[in-house]
Amino acid sequence: GAGVSQSPRYKVAKRGQDVALRCDPISGHVSLFWYQQALGQGPEFLTYFQNEAQLDKSGLPSDRFFAERPEGSVSTLKIQRTQQEDSAVYLCASSHLSGHGFDEQYFGPGTRLTVT
Amino acid sequence: AQSVTQLGSHVSVSEGALVLLRCNYSSSVPPYLFWYVQYPNQGLQLLLKYTTGATLVKGINGFEAEFKKSETSFHLTKPSAHMSDAAEYFCAVDFGNEKLTFGTGTRLTIIP
């Protein structure tokens, strides 16, 4: 595809349910990032992969959040036992080489998660 | 602590008027600086970025920004606003650790 795609675009979950959010990066992009954007706020970093290696997960808010990228392409962000405070838009971005500032991060449209 | 501050969560300008969106950062190391635009229900689109070199950076859609190290600022400007510029604008900084730190955003409204 031409850009980063994410699915589903919208997800409603009951509190306590597990959810899985998918990101398809631009083909050939080495780096992949997840960000969380709460209503009225800027995106906040969650985690970063270079190929299949998760190099930084310092932004994951709790151990209920887990991300993987097993083959260095598609990534899944999983949230276990969802809570209302998890309601947000989850953005995925990819970049060609390293995540260094020289390389632009291309963002997907996001998945809007609503926990009821 | 490293942080990004956008002054003014809402800015309104008349069509044809100057657009000025402010961004300041705090960092002890030279950062890489970005401006992104977000239209409703869409992802972020890069407007422009500063990495090294010329401090006045030109981007898409007629926007430009100037990196002022002494003021730790990277304000975004456009000489003449168009209705299509109405959107949310985010300043973002790479403090050298591979991830972007975003400001809280500025919603730009264009008055016909």
PDB file of C-alpha atoms in Angstrom:
ATOM      1  CA  GLY A   1       0.000   0.000   0.000  1.00  0.00           C
ATOM      2  CA  ALA A   2       0.951   3.619  -0.367  1.00  0.00           C
ATOM      3  CA  GLY A   3       0.886   4.516   3.291  1.00  0.00           C
ATOM      4  CA  VAL A   4       0.636   3.215   6.822  1.00  0.00           C
ATOM      5  CA  SER A   5      -2.641   1.440   7.459  1.00  0.00           C
ATOM      6  CA  GLN A   6      -4.268   0.592  10.757  1.00  0.00           C
ATOM      7  CA  SER A   7      -7.164  -1.632  11.659  1.00  0.00           C
ATOM      8  CA  PRO A   8      -9.737  -1.455  12.968  1.00  0.00           C
ATOM      9  CA  ARG A   9     -10.333   2.260  12.566  1.00  0.00           C
ATOM     10  CA  TYR A  10     -12.791   2.243  15.449  1.00  0.00           C
ATOM     11  CA  LYS A  11     -13.089  -0.153  18.345  1.00  0.00           C
ATOM     12  CA  VAL A  12     -15.537  -0.176  21.218  1.00  0.00           C
ATOM     13  CA  ALA A  13     -14.659  -2.462  24.092  1.00  0.00           C
ATOM     14  CA  LYS A  14     -16.340  -3.168  27.385  1.00  0.00           C
ATOM     15  CA  ARG A  15     -14.161  -2.566  30.417  1.00  0.00           C
ATOM     16  CA  GLY A  16     -12.142  -5.655  31.126  1.00  0.00           C
ATOM     17  CA  GLN A  17     -12.037  -6.930  27.546  1.00  0.00           C
ATOM     18  CA  ASP A  18      -8.796  -7.507  25.657  1.00  0.00           C
ATOM     19  CA  VAL A  19      -8.209  -5.687  22.366  1.00  0.00           C
ATOM     20  CA  ALA A  20      -5.680  -6.019  19.558  1.00  0.00           C
ATOM     21  CA  LEU A  21      -4.814  -3.166  17.236  1.00  0.00           C
ATOM     22  CA  ARG A  22      -2.989  -3.790  13.984  1.00  0.00           C
ATOM     23  CA  CYS A  23      -0.510  -1.649  12.080  1.00  0.00           C
ATOM     24  CA  ASP A  24       0.745  -2.275   8.541  1.00  0.00           C
ATOM     25  CA  PRO A  25       3.759  -0.040   7.948  1.00  0.00           C
ATOM     26  CA  ILE A  26       4.998   1.184   4.608  1.00  0.00           C
ATOM     27  CA  SER A  27       6.690  -1.711   2.843  1.00  0.00           C
ATOM     28  CA  GLY A  28      10.409  -1.815   3.549  1.00  0.00           C
ATOM     29  CA  HIS A  29      10.308   0.563   6.488  1.00  0.00           C
ATOM     30  CA  VAL A  30      12.625  -0.602   9.226  1.00  0.00           C
ATOM     31  CA  SER A  31      11.317   1.410  12.159  1.00  0.00           C
ATOM     32  CA  LEU A  32       7.836   1.339  13.643  1.00  0.00           C
ATOM     33  CA  PHE A  33       6.396   3.472  16.431  1.00  0.00           C
ATOM     34  CA  TRP A  34       3.196   3.427  18.480  1.00  0.00           C
ATOM     35  CA  TYR A  35       1.751   6.583  20.027  1.00  0.00           C
ATOM     36  CA  GLN A  36      -1.323   7.189  22.185  1.00  0.00           C
ATOM     37  CA  GLN A  37      -3.345  10.356  21.653  1.00  0.00           C
ATOM     38  CA  ALA A  38      -5.901  11.186  24.330  1.00  0.00           C
ATOM     39  CA  LEU A  39      -8.729  13.567  23.512  1.00  0.00           C
ATOM     40  CA  GLY A  40      -7.458  17.124  23.206  1.00  0.00           C
ATOM     41  CA  GLN A  41      -3.840  16.126  23.693  1.00  0.00           C
ATOM     42  CA  GLY A  42      -0.794  15.568  21.551  1.00  0.00           C
ATOM     43  CA  PRO A  43       0.373  12.046  20.769  1.00  0.00           C
ATOM     44  CA  GLU A  44       2.511  10.384  23.423  1.00  0.00           C
ATOM     45  CA  PHE A  45       5.149   7.783  22.658  1.00  0.00           C
ATOM     46  CA  LEU A  46       4.416   4.204  23.642  1.00  0.00           C
ATOM     47  CA  THR A  47       6.994   1.954  22.024  1.00  0.00           C
ATOM     48  CA  TYR A  48       9.469   1.606  19.139  1.00  0.00           C
ATOM     49  CA  PHE A  49      10.667  -1.291  16.983  1.00  0.00           C
ATOM     50  CA  GLN A  50      13.592  -1.606  14.655  1.00  0.00           C
ATOM     51  CA  ASN A  51      12.771  -4.604  12.496  1.00  0.00           C
ATOM     52  CA  GLU A  52      11.489  -7.189  14.975  1.00  0.00           C
ATOM     53  CA  ALA A  53      13.437  -5.857  17.932  1.00  0.00           C
ATOM     54  CA  GLN A  54      11.565  -3.744  20.447  1.00  0.00           C
ATOM     55  CA  LEU A  55      14.185  -1.150  21.321  1.00  0.00           C
ATOM     56  CA  ASP A  56      12.169   1.111  23.580  1.00  0.00           C
ATOM     57  CA  LYS A  57       8.984   0.389  25.488  1.00  0.00           C
ATOM     58  CA  SER A  58       9.374   3.071  28.087  1.00  0.00           C
ATOM     59  CA  GLY A  59       6.081   4.741  27.167  1.00  0.00           C
ATOM     60  CA  LEU A  60       3.824   1.752  27.736  1.00  0.00           C
ATOM     61  CA  PRO A  61       1.604   2.886  30.628  1.00  0.00           C
ATOM     62  CA  SER A  62       1.222  -0.466  32.338  1.00  0.00           C
ATOM     63  CA  ASP A  63       1.932  -4.162  31.984  1.00  0.00           C
ATOM     64  CA  ARG A  64      -1.511  -4.503  30.420  1.00  0.00           C
ATOM     65  CA  PHE A  65      -0.013  -3.043  27.242  1.00  0.00           C
ATOM     66  CA  PHE A  66       2.015  -5.306  25.005  1.00  0.00           C
ATOM     67  CA  ALA A  67       3.342  -4.787  21.466  1.00  0.00           C
ATOM     68  CA  GLU A  68       4.969  -7.141  19.023  1.00  0.00           C
ATOM     69  CA  ARG A  69       6.367  -7.165  15.514  1.00  0.00           C
ATOM     70  CA  PRO A  70       7.425 -10.793  15.057  1.00  0.00           C
ATOM     71  CA  GLU A  71       8.511 -10.677  11.413  1.00  0.00           C
ATOM     72  CA  GLY A  72       9.692  -7.101  11.285  1.00  0.00           C
ATOM     73  CA  SER A  73       6.688  -5.885   9.319  1.00  0.00           C
ATOM     74  CA  VAL A  74       3.146  -5.884  10.717  1.00  0.00           C
ATOM     75  CA  SER A  75       2.820  -4.880  14.351  1.00  0.00           C
ATOM     76  CA  THR A  76       0.111  -5.526  16.903  1.00  0.00           C
ATOM     77  CA  LEU A  77      -0.579  -3.509  20.025  1.00  0.00           C
ATOM     78  CA  LYS A  78      -2.498  -5.521  22.580  1.00  0.00           C
ATOM     79  CA  ILE A  79      -4.249  -4.106  25.597  1.00  0.00           C
ATOM     80  CA  GLN A  80      -5.431  -6.555  28.222  1.00  0.00           C
ATOM     81  CA  ARG A  81      -8.275  -5.929  30.666  1.00  0.00           C
ATOM     82  CA  THR A  82      -9.084  -2.547  29.143  1.00  0.00           C
ATOM     83  CA  GLN A  83      -9.890   0.369  31.448  1.00  0.00           C
ATOM     84  CA  GLN A  84     -11.746   3.588  30.691  1.00  0.00           C
ATOM     85  CA  GLU A  85      -8.515   5.557  30.819  1.00  0.00           C
ATOM     86  CA  ASP A  86      -7.296   3.515  27.835  1.00  0.00           C
ATOM     87  CA  SER A  87      -9.814   5.331  25.619  1.00  0.00           C
ATOM     88  CA  ALA A  88      -7.737   7.210  23.058  1.00  0.00           C
ATOM     89  CA  VAL A  89      -6.594   7.202  19.465  1.00  0.00           C
ATOM     90  CA  TYR A  90      -3.668   4.860  18.912  1.00  0.00           C
ATOM     91  CA  LEU A  91      -1.366   6.022  16.147  1.00  0.00           C
ATOM     92  CA  CYS A  92       1.196   3.948  14.350  1.00  0.00           C
ATOM     93  CA  ALA A  93       4.104   5.447  12.404  1.00  0.00           C
ATOM     94  CA  SER A  94       6.909   3.979  10.339  1.00  0.00           C
ATOM     95  CA  SER A  95      10.183   5.334   9.018  1.00  0.00           C
ATOM     96  CA  HIS A  96      12.611   4.087   6.409  1.00  0.00           C
ATOM     97  CA  LEU A  97      15.756   3.573   8.425  1.00  0.00           C
ATOM     98  CA  SER A  98      16.418   4.376  12.026  1.00  0.00           C
ATOM     99  CA  GLY A  99      14.044   6.552  13.946  1.00  0.00           C
ATOM    100  CA  HIS A 100      16.630   9.314  13.941  1.00  0.00           C
ATOM    101  CA  GLY A 101      15.384  12.776  13.253  1.00  0.00           C
ATOM    102  CA  PHE A 102      16.656  12.671   9.691  1.00  0.00           C
ATOM    103  CA  ASP A 103      14.033  10.094   8.822  1.00  0.00           C
ATOM    104  CA  GLU A 104      10.462  11.249   8.582  1.00  0.00           C
ATOM    105  CA  GLN A 105       7.898   9.260  10.500  1.00  0.00           C
ATOM    106  CA  TYR A 106       4.834   8.492   8.374  1.00  0.00           C
ATOM    107  CA  PHE A 107       1.654   8.180  10.397  1.00  0.00           C
ATOM    108  CA  GLY A 108      -1.360   5.986   9.902  1.00  0.00           C
ATOM    109  CA  PRO A 109      -4.946   7.223  10.412  1.00  0.00           C
ATOM    110  CA  GLY A 110      -5.126   5.757  13.891  1.00  0.00           C
ATOM    111  CA  THR A 111      -7.477   3.450  15.748  1.00  0.00           C
ATOM    112  CA  ARG A 112      -9.983   5.171  18.000  1.00  0.00           C
ATOM    113  CA  LEU A 113     -10.545   2.982  21.051  1.00  0.00           C
ATOM    114  CA  THR A 114     -13.516   3.656  23.280  1.00  0.00           C
ATOM    115  CA  VAL A 115     -13.818   1.680  26.505  1.00  0.00           C
ATOM    116  CA  THR A 116     -17.297   1.660  28.011  1.00  0.00           C
TER     117      THR A 116
ATOM    118  CA  ALA B   1      13.435  17.875  31.772  1.00  0.00           C
ATOM    119  CA  GLN B   2      12.889  17.794  28.043  1.00  0.00           C
ATOM    120  CA  SER B   3       9.533  19.250  27.026  1.00  0.00           C
ATOM    121  CA  VAL B   4       7.615  20.898  24.211  1.00  0.00           C
ATOM    122  CA  THR B   5       5.227  23.809  24.772  1.00  0.00           C
ATOM    123  CA  GLN B   6       2.726  25.198  22.318  1.00  0.00           C
ATOM    124  CA  LEU B   7       1.322  28.534  23.392  1.00  0.00           C
ATOM    125  CA  GLY B   8      -2.339  28.896  22.580  1.00  0.00           C
ATOM    126  CA  SER B   9      -4.550  25.854  22.245  1.00  0.00           C
ATOM    127  CA  HIS B  10      -6.826  27.766  19.871  1.00  0.00           C
ATOM    128  CA  VAL B  11      -5.854  30.390  17.321  1.00  0.00           C
ATOM    129  CA  SER B  12      -8.253  32.200  14.998  1.00  0.00           C
ATOM    130  CA  VAL B  13      -7.155  34.290  12.040  1.00  0.00           C
ATOM    131  CA  SER B  14      -8.979  35.887   9.161  1.00  0.00           C
ATOM    132  CA  GLU B  15      -8.607  34.485   5.682  1.00  0.00           C
ATOM    133  CA  GLY B  16      -5.611  36.190   4.088  1.00  0.00           C
ATOM    134  CA  ALA B  17      -4.040  37.152   7.404  1.00  0.00           C
ATOM    135  CA  LEU B  18      -0.727  36.017   8.827  1.00  0.00           C
ATOM    136  CA  VAL B  19      -0.687  32.703  10.655  1.00  0.00           C
ATOM    137  CA  LEU B  20       1.682  32.399  13.634  1.00  0.00           C
ATOM    138  CA  LEU B  21       1.718  29.270  15.780  1.00  0.00           C
ATOM    139  CA  ARG B  22       4.211  29.189  18.630  1.00  0.00           C
ATOM    140  CA  CYS B  23       6.406  26.350  19.831  1.00  0.00           C
ATOM    141  CA  ASN B  24       9.095  26.346  22.480  1.00  0.00           C
ATOM    142  CA  TYR B  25      11.138  23.451  23.763  1.00  0.00           C
ATOM    143  CA  SER B  26      13.482  22.794  26.627  1.00  0.00           C
ATOM    144  CA  SER B  27      16.587  20.733  25.986  1.00  0.00           C
ATOM    145  CA  SER B  28      20.266  20.711  26.807  1.00  0.00           C
ATOM    146  CA  VAL B  29      21.138  19.106  23.465  1.00  0.00           C
ATOM    147  CA  PRO B  30      20.383  20.291  19.932  1.00  0.00           C
ATOM    148  CA  PRO B  31      17.072  18.744  18.965  1.00  0.00           C
ATOM    149  CA  TYR B  32      15.416  17.886  15.695  1.00  0.00           C
ATOM    150  CA  LEU B  33      12.206  19.856  15.259  1.00  0.00           C
ATOM    151  CA  PHE B  34       9.015  19.122  13.361  1.00  0.00           C
ATOM    152  CA  TRP B  35       5.607  20.549  12.646  1.00  0.00           C
ATOM    153  CA  TYR B  36       2.735  18.184  11.834  1.00  0.00           C
ATOM    154  CA  VAL B  37      -0.824  18.935  10.747  1.00  0.00           C
ATOM    155  CA  GLN B  38      -3.817  16.769  11.601  1.00  0.00           C
ATOM    156  CA  TYR B  39      -7.154  17.008   9.823  1.00  0.00           C
ATOM    157  CA  PRO B  40     -10.237  15.474  11.459  1.00  0.00           C
ATOM    158  CA  ASN B  41     -10.169  11.686  11.561  1.00  0.00           C
ATOM    159  CA  GLN B  42      -6.851  11.573   9.764  1.00  0.00           C
ATOM    160  CA  GLY B  43      -3.303  10.812  10.754  1.00  0.00           C
ATOM    161  CA  LEU B  44      -0.509  13.302  11.144  1.00  0.00           C
ATOM    162  CA  GLN B  45       1.076  14.824   8.059  1.00  0.00           C
ATOM    163  CA  LEU B  46       4.540  16.346   8.168  1.00  0.00           C
ATOM    164  CA  LEU B  47       4.599  20.045   7.265  1.00  0.00           C
ATOM    165  CA  LEU B  48       8.318  20.667   7.721  1.00  0.00           C
ATOM    166  CA  LYS B  49      11.335  19.705   9.764  1.00  0.00           C
ATOM    167  CA  TYR B  50      14.612  21.142  10.984  1.00  0.00           C
ATOM    168  CA  THR B  51      17.580  18.831  11.392  1.00  0.00           C
ATOM    169  CA  THR B  52      20.734  20.794  10.598  1.00  0.00           C
ATOM    170  CA  GLY B  53      21.799  23.660   8.373  1.00  0.00           C
ATOM    171  CA  ALA B  54      19.648  26.639   7.462  1.00  0.00           C
ATOM    172  CA  THR B  55      17.510  27.721  10.378  1.00  0.00           C
ATOM    173  CA  LEU B  56      14.637  28.941   8.190  1.00  0.00           C
ATOM    174  CA  VAL B  57      12.812  25.908   6.918  1.00  0.00           C
ATOM    175  CA  LYS B  58      10.175  25.916   4.193  1.00  0.00           C
ATOM    176  CA  GLY B  59       7.490  23.275   4.124  1.00  0.00           C
ATOM    177  CA  ILE B  60       4.391  22.293   2.248  1.00  0.00           C
ATOM    178  CA  ASN B  61       1.304  24.442   1.702  1.00  0.00           C
ATOM    179  CA  GLY B  62       3.264  27.688   2.057  1.00  0.00           C
ATOM    180  CA  PHE B  63       4.274  27.148   5.694  1.00  0.00           C
ATOM    181  CA  GLU B  64       7.695  27.917   7.085  1.00  0.00           C
ATOM    182  CA  ALA B  65       9.374  27.887  10.471  1.00  0.00           C
ATOM    183  CA  GLU B  66      12.518  29.349  11.941  1.00  0.00           C
ATOM    184  CA  PHE B  67      14.722  27.609  14.485  1.00  0.00           C
ATOM    185  CA  LYS B  68      16.006  30.109  17.040  1.00  0.00           C
ATOM    186  CA  LYS B  69      18.432  28.389  19.342  1.00  0.00           C
ATOM    187  CA  SER B  70      18.823  31.369  21.669  1.00  0.00           C
ATOM    188  CA  GLU B  71      15.071  31.462  22.215  1.00  0.00           C
ATOM    189  CA  THR B  72      14.598  27.672  22.071  1.00  0.00           C
ATOM    190  CA  SER B  73      11.741  28.296  19.668  1.00  0.00           C
ATOM    191  CA  PHE B  74      10.458  26.910  16.383  1.00  0.00           C
ATOM    192  CA  HIS B  75       7.425  29.012  15.491  1.00  0.00           C
ATOM    193  CA  LEU B  76       5.339  28.171  12.430  1.00  0.00           C
ATOM    194  CA  THR B  77       4.196  30.905  10.062  1.00  0.00           C
ATOM    195  CA  LYS B  78       2.276  31.368   6.850  1.00  0.00           C
ATOM    196  CA  PRO B  79       1.911  34.805   5.249  1.00  0.00           C
ATOM    197  CA  SER B  80      -1.677  34.410   4.079  1.00  0.00           C
ATOM    198  CA  ALA B  81      -4.184  31.993   5.596  1.00  0.00           C
ATOM    199  CA  HIS B  82      -6.504  29.889   3.455  1.00  0.00           C
ATOM    200  CA  MET B  83      -9.711  28.240   4.570  1.00  0.00           C
ATOM    201  CA  SER B  84      -8.094  24.872   3.894  1.00  0.00           C
ATOM    202  CA  ASP B  85      -5.510  25.580   6.620  1.00  0.00           C
ATOM    203  CA  ALA B  86      -8.089  24.973   9.336  1.00  0.00           C
ATOM    204  CA  ALA B  87      -6.768  21.979  11.274  1.00  0.00           C
ATOM    205  CA  GLU B  88      -4.857  20.947  14.403  1.00  0.00           C
ATOM    206  CA  TYR B  89      -1.131  21.663  14.363  1.00  0.00           C
ATOM    207  CA  PHE B  90       1.443  19.854  16.463  1.00  0.00           C
ATOM    208  CA  CYS B  91       5.008  20.794  17.177  1.00  0.00           C
ATOM    209  CA  ALA B  92       7.221  17.773  17.825  1.00  0.00           C
ATOM    210  CA  VAL B  93      10.813  17.309  18.914  1.00  0.00           C
ATOM    211  CA  ASP B  94      13.277  14.454  18.647  1.00  0.00           C
ATOM    212  CA  PHE B  95      15.627  14.931  21.581  1.00  0.00           C
ATOM    213  CA  GLY B  96      18.002  12.378  20.101  1.00  0.00           C
ATOM    214  CA  ASN B  97      16.357   9.284  21.531  1.00  0.00           C
ATOM    215  CA  GLU B  98      14.540   8.028  18.420  1.00  0.00           C
ATOM    216  CA  LYS B  99      11.045   9.060  19.513  1.00  0.00           C
ATOM    217  CA  LEU B 100       8.978  12.191  19.040  1.00  0.00           C
ATOM    218  CA  THR B 101       7.773  14.332  21.924  1.00  0.00           C
ATOM    219  CA  PHE B 102       4.714  16.338  20.908  1.00  0.00           C
ATOM    220  CA  GLY B 103       3.208  19.553  22.155  1.00  0.00           C
ATOM    221  CA  THR B 104      -0.447  19.613  23.118  1.00  0.00           C
ATOM    222  CA  GLY B 105      -1.487  21.067  19.774  1.00  0.00           C
ATOM    223  CA  THR B 106      -3.009  24.276  18.452  1.00  0.00           C
ATOM    224  CA  ARG B 107      -6.372  24.275  16.720  1.00  0.00           C
ATOM    225  CA  LEU B 108      -6.321  26.806  13.900  1.00  0.00           C
ATOM    226  CA  THR B 109      -9.614  28.340  12.815  1.00  0.00           C
ATOM    227  CA  ILE B 110      -9.864  30.508   9.693  1.00  0.00           C
ATOM    228  CA  ILE B 111     -12.490  33.237   9.703  1.00  0.00           C
ATOM    229  CA  PRO B 112     -13.993  33.926   6.257  1.00  0.00           C
TER     230      PRO B 112
END
